[in-house]
Coordinates of C-alpha atoms in Angstrom, one line a residue:
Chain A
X72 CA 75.5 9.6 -125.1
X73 CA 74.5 12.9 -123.2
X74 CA 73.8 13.3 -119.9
X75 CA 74.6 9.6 -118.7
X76 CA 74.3 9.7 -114.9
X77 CA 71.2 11.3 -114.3
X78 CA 68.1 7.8 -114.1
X79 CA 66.3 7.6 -116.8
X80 CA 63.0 6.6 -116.4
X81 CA 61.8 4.2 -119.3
X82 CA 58.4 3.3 -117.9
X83 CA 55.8 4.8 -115.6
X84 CA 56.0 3.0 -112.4
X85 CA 53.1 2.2 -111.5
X86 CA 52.7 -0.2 -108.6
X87 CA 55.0 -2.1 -111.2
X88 CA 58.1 -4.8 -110.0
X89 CA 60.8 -1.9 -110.5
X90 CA 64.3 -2.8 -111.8
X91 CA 67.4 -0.8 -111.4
X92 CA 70.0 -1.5 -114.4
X93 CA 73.2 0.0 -114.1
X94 CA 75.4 -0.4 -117.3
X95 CA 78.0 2.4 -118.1
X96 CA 78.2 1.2 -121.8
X97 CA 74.2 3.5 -122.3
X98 CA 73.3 0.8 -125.6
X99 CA 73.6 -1.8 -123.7
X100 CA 71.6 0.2 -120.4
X101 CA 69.0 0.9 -123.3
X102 CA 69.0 -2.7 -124.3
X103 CA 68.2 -4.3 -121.0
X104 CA 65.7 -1.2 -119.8
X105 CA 63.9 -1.8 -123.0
X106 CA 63.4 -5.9 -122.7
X107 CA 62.7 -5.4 -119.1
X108 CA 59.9 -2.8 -119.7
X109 CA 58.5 -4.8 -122.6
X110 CA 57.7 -7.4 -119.8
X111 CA 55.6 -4.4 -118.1
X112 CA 58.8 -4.0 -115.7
X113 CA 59.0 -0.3 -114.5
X114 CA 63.0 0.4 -115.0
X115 CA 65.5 3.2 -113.9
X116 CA 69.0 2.9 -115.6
X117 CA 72.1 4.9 -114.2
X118 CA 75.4 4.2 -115.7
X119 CA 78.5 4.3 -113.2
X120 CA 79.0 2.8 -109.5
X121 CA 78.4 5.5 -107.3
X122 CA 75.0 6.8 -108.9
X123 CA 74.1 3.3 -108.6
X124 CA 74.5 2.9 -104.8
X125 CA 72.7 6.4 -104.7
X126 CA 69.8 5.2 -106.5
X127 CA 70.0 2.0 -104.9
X128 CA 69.7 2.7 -101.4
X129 CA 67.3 5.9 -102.4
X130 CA 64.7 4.0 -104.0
X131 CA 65.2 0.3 -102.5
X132 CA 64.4 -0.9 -106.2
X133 CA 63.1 -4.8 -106.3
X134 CA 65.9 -6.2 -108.5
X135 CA 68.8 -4.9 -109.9
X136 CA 71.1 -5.5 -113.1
X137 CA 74.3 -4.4 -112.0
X138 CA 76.8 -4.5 -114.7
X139 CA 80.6 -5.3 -112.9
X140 CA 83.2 -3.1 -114.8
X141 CA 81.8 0.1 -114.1
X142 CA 83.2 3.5 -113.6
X143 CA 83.4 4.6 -110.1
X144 CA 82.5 1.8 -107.4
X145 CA 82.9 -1.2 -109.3
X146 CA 80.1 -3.5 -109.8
X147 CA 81.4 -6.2 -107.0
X148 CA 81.7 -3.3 -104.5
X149 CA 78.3 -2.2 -104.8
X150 CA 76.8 -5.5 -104.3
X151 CA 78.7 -5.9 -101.2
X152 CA 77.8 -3.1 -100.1
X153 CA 74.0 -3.4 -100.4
X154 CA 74.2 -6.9 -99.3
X155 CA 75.8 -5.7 -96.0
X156 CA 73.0 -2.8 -95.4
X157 CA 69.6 -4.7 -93.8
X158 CA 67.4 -1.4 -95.2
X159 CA 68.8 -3.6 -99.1
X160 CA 70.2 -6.7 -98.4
X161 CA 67.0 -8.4 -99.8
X162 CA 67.1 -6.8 -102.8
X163 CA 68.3 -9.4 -105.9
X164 CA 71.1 -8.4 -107.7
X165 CA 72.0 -10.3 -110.8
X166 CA 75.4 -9.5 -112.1
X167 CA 76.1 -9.1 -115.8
X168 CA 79.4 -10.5 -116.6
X169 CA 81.3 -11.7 -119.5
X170 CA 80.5 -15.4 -120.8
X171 CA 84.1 -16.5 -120.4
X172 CA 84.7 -14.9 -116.9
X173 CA 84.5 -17.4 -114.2
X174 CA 87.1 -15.5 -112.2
X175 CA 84.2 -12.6 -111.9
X176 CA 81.6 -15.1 -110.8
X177 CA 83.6 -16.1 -108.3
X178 CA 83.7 -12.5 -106.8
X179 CA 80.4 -12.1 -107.5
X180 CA 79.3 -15.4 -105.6
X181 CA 81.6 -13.8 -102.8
X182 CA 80.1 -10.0 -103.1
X183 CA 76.6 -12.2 -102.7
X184 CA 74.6 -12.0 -106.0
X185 CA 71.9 -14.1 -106.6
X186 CA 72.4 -14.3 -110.3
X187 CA 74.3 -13.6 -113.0
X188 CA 74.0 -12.8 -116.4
X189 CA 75.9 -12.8 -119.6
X190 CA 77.1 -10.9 -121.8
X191 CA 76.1 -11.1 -124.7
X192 CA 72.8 -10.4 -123.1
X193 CA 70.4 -13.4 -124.6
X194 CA 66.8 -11.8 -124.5
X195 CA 64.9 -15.2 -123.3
X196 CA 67.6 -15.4 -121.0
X197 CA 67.5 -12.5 -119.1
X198 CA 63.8 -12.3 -118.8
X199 CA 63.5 -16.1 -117.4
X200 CA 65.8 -15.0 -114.8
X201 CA 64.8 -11.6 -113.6
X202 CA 60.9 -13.4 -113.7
X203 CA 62.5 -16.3 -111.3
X204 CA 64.2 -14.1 -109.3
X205 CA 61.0 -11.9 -108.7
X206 CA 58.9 -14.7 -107.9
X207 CA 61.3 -15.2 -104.9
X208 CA 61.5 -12.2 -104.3
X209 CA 57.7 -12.3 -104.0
X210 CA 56.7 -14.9 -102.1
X211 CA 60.0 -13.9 -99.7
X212 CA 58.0 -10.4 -99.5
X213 CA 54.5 -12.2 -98.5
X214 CA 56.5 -14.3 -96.3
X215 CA 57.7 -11.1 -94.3
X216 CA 54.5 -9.8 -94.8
X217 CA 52.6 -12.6 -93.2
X218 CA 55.1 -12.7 -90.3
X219 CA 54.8 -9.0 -89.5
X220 CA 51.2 -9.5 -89.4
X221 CA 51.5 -12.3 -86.7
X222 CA 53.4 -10.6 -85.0
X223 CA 51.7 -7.4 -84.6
X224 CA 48.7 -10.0 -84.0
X225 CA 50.4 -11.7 -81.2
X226 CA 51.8 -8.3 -79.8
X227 CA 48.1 -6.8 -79.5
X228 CA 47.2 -10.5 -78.0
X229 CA 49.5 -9.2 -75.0
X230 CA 48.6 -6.5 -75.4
X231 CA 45.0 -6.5 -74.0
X232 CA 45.3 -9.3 -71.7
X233 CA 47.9 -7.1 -70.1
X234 CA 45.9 -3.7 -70.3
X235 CA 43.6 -5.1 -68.1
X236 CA 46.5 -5.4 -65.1
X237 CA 48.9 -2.0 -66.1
X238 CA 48.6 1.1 -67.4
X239 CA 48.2 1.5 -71.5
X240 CA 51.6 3.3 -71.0
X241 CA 53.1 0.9 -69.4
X242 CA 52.0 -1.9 -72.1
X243 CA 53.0 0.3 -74.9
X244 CA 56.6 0.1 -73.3
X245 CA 56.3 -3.6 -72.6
X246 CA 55.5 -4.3 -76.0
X247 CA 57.8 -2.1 -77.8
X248 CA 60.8 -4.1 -75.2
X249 CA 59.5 -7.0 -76.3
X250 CA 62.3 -9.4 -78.5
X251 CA 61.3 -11.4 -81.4
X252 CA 60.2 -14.7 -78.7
X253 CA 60.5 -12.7 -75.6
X254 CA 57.8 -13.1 -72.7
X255 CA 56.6 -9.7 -71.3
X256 CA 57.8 -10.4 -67.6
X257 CA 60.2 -13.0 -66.4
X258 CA 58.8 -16.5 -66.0
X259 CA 61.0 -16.3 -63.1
X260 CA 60.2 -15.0 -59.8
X261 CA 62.3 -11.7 -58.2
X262 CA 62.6 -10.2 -55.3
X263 CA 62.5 -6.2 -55.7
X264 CA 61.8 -3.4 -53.5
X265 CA 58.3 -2.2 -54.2
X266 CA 55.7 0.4 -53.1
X267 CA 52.5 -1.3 -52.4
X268 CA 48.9 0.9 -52.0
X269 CA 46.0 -0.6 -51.3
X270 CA 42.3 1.4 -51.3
X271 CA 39.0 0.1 -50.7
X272 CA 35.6 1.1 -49.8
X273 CA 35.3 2.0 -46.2
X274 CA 32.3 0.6 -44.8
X275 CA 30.9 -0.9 -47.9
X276 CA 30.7 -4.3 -46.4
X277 CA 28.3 -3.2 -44.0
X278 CA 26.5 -1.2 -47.0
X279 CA 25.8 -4.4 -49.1
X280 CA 23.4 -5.6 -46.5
X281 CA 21.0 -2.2 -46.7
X282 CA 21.8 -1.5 -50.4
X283 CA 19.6 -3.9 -53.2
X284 CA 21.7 -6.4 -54.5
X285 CA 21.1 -4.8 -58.3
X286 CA 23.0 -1.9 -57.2
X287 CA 25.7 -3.4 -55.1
X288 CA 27.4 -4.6 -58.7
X289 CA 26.7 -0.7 -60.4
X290 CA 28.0 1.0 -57.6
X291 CA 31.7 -1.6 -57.5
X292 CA 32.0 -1.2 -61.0
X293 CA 31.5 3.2 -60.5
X294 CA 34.0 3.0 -57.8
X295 CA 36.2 0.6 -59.7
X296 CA 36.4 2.4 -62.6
X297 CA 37.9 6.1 -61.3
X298 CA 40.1 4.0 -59.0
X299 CA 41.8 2.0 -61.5
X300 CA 41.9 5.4 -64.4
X301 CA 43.5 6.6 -61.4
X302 CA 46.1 4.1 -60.7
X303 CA 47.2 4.4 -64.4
X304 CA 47.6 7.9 -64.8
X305 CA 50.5 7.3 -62.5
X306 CA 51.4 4.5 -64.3
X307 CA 50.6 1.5 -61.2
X308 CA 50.4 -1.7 -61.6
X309 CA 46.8 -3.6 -60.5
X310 CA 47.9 -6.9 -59.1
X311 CA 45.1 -7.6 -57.3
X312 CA 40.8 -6.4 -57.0
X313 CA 38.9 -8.6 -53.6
X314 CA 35.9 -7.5 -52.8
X315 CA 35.9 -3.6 -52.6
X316 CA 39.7 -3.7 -52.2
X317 CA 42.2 -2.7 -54.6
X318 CA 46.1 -3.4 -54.6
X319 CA 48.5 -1.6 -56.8
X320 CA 52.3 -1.9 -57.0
X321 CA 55.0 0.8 -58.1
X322 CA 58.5 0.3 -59.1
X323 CA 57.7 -2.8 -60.6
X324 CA 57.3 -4.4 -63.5
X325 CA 59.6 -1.4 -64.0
X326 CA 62.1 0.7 -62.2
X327 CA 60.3 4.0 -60.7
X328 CA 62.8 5.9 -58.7
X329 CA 59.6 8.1 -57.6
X330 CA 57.7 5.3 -56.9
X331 CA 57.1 6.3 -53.5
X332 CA 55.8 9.9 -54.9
X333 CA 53.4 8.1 -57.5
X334 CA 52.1 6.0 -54.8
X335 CA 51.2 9.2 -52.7
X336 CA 50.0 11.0 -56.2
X337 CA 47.7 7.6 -57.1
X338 CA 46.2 8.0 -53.3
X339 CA 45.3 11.8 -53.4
X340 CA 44.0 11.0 -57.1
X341 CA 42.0 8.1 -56.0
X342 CA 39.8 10.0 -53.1
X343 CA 39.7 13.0 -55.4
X344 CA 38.2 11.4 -58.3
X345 CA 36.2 9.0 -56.1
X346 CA 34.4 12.2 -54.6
X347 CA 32.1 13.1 -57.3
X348 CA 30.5 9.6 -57.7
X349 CA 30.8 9.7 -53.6
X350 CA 28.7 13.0 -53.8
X351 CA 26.5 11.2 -56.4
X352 CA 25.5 8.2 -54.3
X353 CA 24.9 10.2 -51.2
X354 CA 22.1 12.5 -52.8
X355 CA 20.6 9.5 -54.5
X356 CA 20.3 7.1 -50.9
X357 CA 22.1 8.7 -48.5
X358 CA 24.8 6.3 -48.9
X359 CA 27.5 7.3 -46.9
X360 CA 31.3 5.5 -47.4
X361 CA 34.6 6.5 -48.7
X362 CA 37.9 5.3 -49.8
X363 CA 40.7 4.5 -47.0
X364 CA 43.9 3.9 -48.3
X365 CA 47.4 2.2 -46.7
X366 CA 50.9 2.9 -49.0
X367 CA 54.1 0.8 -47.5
X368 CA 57.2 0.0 -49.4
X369 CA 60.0 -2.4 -48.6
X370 CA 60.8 -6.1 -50.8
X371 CA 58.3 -8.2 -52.2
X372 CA 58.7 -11.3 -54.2
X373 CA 56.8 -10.9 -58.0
X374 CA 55.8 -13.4 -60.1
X375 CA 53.2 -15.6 -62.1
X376 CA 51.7 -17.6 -59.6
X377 CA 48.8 -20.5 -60.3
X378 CA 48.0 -23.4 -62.7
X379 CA 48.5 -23.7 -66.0
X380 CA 44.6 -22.8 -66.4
X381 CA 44.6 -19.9 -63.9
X382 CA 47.4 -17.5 -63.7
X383 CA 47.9 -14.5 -61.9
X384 CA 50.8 -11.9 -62.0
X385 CA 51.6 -11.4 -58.2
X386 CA 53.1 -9.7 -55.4
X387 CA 53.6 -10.9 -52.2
X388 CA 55.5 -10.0 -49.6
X389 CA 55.9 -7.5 -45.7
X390 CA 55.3 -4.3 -47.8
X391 CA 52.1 -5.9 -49.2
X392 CA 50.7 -7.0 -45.3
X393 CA 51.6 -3.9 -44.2
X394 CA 50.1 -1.5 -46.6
X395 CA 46.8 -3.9 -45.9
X396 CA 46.9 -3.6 -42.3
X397 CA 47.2 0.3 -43.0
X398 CA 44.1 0.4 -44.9
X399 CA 42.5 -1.4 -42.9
X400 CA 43.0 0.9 -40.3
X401 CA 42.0 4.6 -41.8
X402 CA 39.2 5.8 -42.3
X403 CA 37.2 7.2 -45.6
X404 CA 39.2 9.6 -47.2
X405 CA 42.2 8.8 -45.1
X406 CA 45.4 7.5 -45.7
X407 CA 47.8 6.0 -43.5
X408 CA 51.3 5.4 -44.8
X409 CA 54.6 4.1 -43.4
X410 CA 57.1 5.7 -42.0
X411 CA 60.0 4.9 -44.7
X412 CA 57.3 5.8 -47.2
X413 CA 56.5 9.4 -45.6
X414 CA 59.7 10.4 -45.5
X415 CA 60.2 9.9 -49.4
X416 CA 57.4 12.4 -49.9
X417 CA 57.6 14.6 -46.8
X418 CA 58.6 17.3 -49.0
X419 CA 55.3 17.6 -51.7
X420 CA 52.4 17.1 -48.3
X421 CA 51.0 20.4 -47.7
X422 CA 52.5 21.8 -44.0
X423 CA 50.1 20.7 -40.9
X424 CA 48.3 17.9 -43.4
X425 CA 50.1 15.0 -42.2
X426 CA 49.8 13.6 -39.0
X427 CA 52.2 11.7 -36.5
X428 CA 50.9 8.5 -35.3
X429 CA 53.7 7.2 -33.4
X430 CA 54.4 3.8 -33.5
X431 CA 51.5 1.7 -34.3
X432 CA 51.5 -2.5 -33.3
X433 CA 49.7 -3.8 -36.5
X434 CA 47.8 -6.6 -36.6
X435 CA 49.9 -9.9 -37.3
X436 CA 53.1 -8.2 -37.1
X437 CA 55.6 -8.4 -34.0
X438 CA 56.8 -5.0 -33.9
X439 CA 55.0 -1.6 -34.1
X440 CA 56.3 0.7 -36.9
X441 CA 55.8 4.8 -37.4
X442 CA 52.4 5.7 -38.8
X443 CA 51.6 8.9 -40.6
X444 CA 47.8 9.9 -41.2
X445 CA 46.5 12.5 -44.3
X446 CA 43.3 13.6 -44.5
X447 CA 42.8 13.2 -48.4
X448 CA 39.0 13.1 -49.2
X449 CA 36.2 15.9 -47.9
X450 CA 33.8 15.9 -45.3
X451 CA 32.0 12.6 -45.1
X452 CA 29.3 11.9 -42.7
X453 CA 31.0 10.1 -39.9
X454 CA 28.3 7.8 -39.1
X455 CA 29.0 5.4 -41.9
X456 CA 32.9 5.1 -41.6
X457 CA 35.2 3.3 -40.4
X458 CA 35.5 -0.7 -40.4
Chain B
X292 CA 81.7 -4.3 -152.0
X293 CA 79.3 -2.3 -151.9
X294 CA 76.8 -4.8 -151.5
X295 CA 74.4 -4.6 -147.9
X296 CA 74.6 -6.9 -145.2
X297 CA 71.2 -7.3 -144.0
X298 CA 71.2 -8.0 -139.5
X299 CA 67.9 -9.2 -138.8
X300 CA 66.7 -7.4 -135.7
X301 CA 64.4 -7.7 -133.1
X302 CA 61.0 -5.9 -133.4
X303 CA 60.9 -4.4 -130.5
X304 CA 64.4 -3.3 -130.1
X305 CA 63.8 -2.2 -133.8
X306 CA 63.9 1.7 -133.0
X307 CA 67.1 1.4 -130.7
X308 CA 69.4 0.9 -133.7
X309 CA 69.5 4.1 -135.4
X310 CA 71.1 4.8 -132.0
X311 CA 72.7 1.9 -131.6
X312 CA 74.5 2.4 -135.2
X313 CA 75.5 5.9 -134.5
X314 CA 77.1 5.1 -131.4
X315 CA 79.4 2.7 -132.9
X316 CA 80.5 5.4 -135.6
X317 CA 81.4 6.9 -132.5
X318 CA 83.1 3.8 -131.4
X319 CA 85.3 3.9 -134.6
X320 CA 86.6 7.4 -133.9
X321 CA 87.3 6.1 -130.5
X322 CA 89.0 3.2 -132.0
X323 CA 91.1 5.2 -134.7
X324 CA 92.1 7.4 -131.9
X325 CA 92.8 4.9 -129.6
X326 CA 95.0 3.2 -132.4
X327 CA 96.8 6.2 -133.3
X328 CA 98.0 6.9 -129.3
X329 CA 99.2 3.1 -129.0
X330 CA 96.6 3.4 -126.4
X331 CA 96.2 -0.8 -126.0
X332 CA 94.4 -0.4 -122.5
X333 CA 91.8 1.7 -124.1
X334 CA 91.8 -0.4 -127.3
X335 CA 91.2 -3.9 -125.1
X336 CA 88.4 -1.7 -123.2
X337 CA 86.7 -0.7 -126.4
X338 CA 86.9 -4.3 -127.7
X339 CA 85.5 -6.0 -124.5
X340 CA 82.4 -3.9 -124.6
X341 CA 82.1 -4.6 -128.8
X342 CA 81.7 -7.9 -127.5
X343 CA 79.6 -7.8 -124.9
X344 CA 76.7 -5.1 -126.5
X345 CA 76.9 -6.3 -130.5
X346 CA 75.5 -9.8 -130.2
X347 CA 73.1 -8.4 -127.9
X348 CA 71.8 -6.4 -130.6
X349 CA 71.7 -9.6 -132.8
X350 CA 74.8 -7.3 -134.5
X351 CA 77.0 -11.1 -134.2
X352 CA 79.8 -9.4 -136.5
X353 CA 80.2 -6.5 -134.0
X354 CA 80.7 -8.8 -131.4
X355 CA 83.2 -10.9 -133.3
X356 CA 85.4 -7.4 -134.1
X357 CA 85.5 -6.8 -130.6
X358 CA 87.0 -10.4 -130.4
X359 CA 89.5 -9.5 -132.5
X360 CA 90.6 -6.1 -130.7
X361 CA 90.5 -7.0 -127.7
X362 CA 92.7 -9.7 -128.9
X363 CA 95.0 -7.6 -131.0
X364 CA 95.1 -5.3 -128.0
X365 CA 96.4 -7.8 -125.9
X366 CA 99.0 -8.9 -127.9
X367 CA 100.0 -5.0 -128.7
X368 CA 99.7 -5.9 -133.1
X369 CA 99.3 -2.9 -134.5
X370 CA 98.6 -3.7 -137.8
X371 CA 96.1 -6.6 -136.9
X372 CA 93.9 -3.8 -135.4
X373 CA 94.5 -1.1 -138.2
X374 CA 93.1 -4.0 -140.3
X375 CA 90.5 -4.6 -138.1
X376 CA 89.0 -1.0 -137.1
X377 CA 89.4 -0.6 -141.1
X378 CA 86.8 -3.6 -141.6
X379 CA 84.9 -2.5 -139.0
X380 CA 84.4 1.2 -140.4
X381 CA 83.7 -0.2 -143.5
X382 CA 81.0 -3.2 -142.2
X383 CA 79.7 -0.2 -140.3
X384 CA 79.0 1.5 -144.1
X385 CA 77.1 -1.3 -145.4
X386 CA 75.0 -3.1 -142.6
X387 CA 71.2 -2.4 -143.5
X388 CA 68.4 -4.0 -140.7
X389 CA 65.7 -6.2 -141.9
X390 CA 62.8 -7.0 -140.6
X391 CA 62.4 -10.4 -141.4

């Protein structure tokens, strides 16, 4: 009867089922340790209330004997208490309690034990019910094991069909808000201020018809490919790739306050990583094209739009015409962006780079709006540009 | 009476008891002290856990002293428990385990 509240080990644990038994009267901790590990249980026995919560809640044991008159928290207490704690509340407790006491059971039953023993302890007894108990206990553990594995399964599912529309930064947080059932975005359509940007090859229509079909596809998927490594690193959304065109939205599916200053940080990055494959093409056919790009913001409706076979997640809306039309109109290596949207990022374009444009009637809208011009990409032979 | 009484015991548990019997030496200090302060709460404390660890042992007459302190405790009789501790101190002298 020495040194009664430090654990006593009785068995190595190896990858063993591990029992906690927490008896204050030590023969009778020795007792149950010693019939448990006899059964090739791996068992820790402490012998008052608090040591046993310590222990408990420390080592997350898979069942525990928990004796109820104990010194300290009593034995009712501490089952409560691990019962009410989600890190333990799937641990089994069986209480040990006195034959005749049905007043205990009660509490116990209350406090939320999933057994109970008594006292005296019967051997056969005590091991048929700890091995029933860890059966449960178990199949409840390959249960949640089978479950996290679907889920992570059906996480990574989203996971890469979204990848191929957002950033992986932006999937990451998309999965990691995701509930228990939730869907990734709304089924539901909403209306949002956005920032729109669209790029795309200037001239490269005109460049299919010289350039051998073969190459056309190489040369996209080049383009493509920086473009869209662009987009991401500020963390755009691709809603849309036609032809040589590309449309990415900001501030949506998430709040950007800055989305305005992303936008204009995607567009320099665009033309700037565009330019070495740009150089690239030129000294291998003199292909000369580059890419135009047209930011606008203002509302836009988002949403999943199509057929239950063919879904797309989509933006439409003024900001979205607008920031075609832009494109549409600048050259290669130019961008042409909105008034509203200029004067969000005024303050980061280098003095003399931007360029007034006045007000400027676009096509299929009724009034003209302000235009600023930046010269983004290098020199390009002029020849080739434009429409 | 100096005769043994034999407990058959489980193999297993066979090399708890030396343990096992020196902690309930102990026990009938505790007892005798317990006794000689009137100390009834202690007494019905001592006999509850007689009970609960003797049988458990396959020591059935520990458990059934334990009955009868906790039961003496309860109804304060002294001299029912003086008896009692007495016949367990001296049970205590001549139970022997056997191994059949």
């Amino acid at each position: 009867m020495s040194d009664l509240t430090r654990p006593l080990r009785t068995t190595p644990a190896q990858a063993a089922f591990r029992v906690l038994v927490v008896d204050d009267d030590p023969d009778m901790a020795m007792l149950l340790a010693r019939l448990l590990a006899n059964e090739g249980m791996a068992v820790d026995t402490v012998h008052d209330g608090d040591a046993a919560l310590v222990h408990a809640m420390s080592s997350t044991p898979d069942l525990i004997l928990l004796d109820v008159m104990l010194p300290g928290m009593s034995g009712f207490d501490i089952c409560a208490r691990l019962k009410a704690d989600e890190a333990t509340a799937l641990i089994p407790i069986v209480l040990v309690t006195a034959l005749e006491d049905t007043q205990s059971r009660v509490r116990g039953i209350e406090a939320g034990a999933d057994d109970f023993l008594s006292k005296p302890v019967k051997p056969e007894e005590l091991i048929a019910r700890v091995k029933t108990l860890r059966r449960l206990h178990e199949t409840r553990r390959e249960l949640e094991a089978r479950r996290l594995a679907a889920e992570v399964q059906r996480k990574e599912a989203i996971r890469k069909a979204f990848s191929r529309y957002i950033s992986p930064r932006l999937a990451e947080r998309i999965i990691s808000d995701l509930g228990d059932d939730g869907l990734p975005f709304q089924s539901h359509a909403q209306r949002i201020k956005v920032v729109a940007l669209f790029a795309d090859l200037r001239g490269f229509t005109r460049l299919t018809e010289t350039v051998e079909v073969d190459k056309v596809v190489g040369m996209l998927n080049e383009y493509f490919a920086v473009i869209t490594e662009a987009a991401y690193r500020h963390d755009g959304t691709i809603f849309s790739l036609a032809g040589d065109s590309m449309l990415v939205g900001f501030n949506v599916p998430f709040p950007q306050p800055d989305a305005a200053v992303r936008a204009w940080r995607t567009a320099q990055d665009m033309i700037a990583s565009f330019a070495p494959v740009l150089a690239n093409w030129t000294r291998r056919g003199g292909v000369a094209t580059g890419v135009g790009i047209g930011i606008a913001s203002g509302e836009a409706i988002i949403g999943n739009v199509g057929s239950p076979h063919h879904m797309s997640y989509t933006i439409i809306g003024d900001a979205v015409n607008t920031a075609a039309r832009l494109m549409q109109m600048a050259k290669g290596g130019e961008l042409l962006v909105s008034g509203p949207v200029y004067g969000q990022i005024r303050e980061l374009v280098p003095g003399g780079r931007a360029v007034a444009r006045g007000n400027v009637a676009l096509r299929g809208k009724s009034e003209a709006i302000p235009v600023f011009s930046m010269e983004l990409g290098g020199p390009v032979p002029a020849a080739a540009l434009g429409g | 009476m100096n005769n043994k009484i034999k407990v058959v015991v489980d193999k297993d548990l066979e090399d708890l008891i030396p343990v096992f019997l020196k902690n309930r030496q102990k026990e009938v200090q505790a007892l005798k002290a317990a006794a000689a302060a009137a100390d009834f709460e202690q007494l019905r404390q001592l006999g509850h856990r007689m009970k609960g660890v003797g049988n458990s042992y396959g020591f059935a007459q520990v458990s059934e002293f334990g009955r009868q302190i906790e039961e003496g405790a309860r109804s304060g009789d002294r001299a029912a428990l003086d008896a009692c501790i007495a016949s367990y101190s001296e049970y205590l002298s001549r139970v022997e385990v056997s191994n059949e």
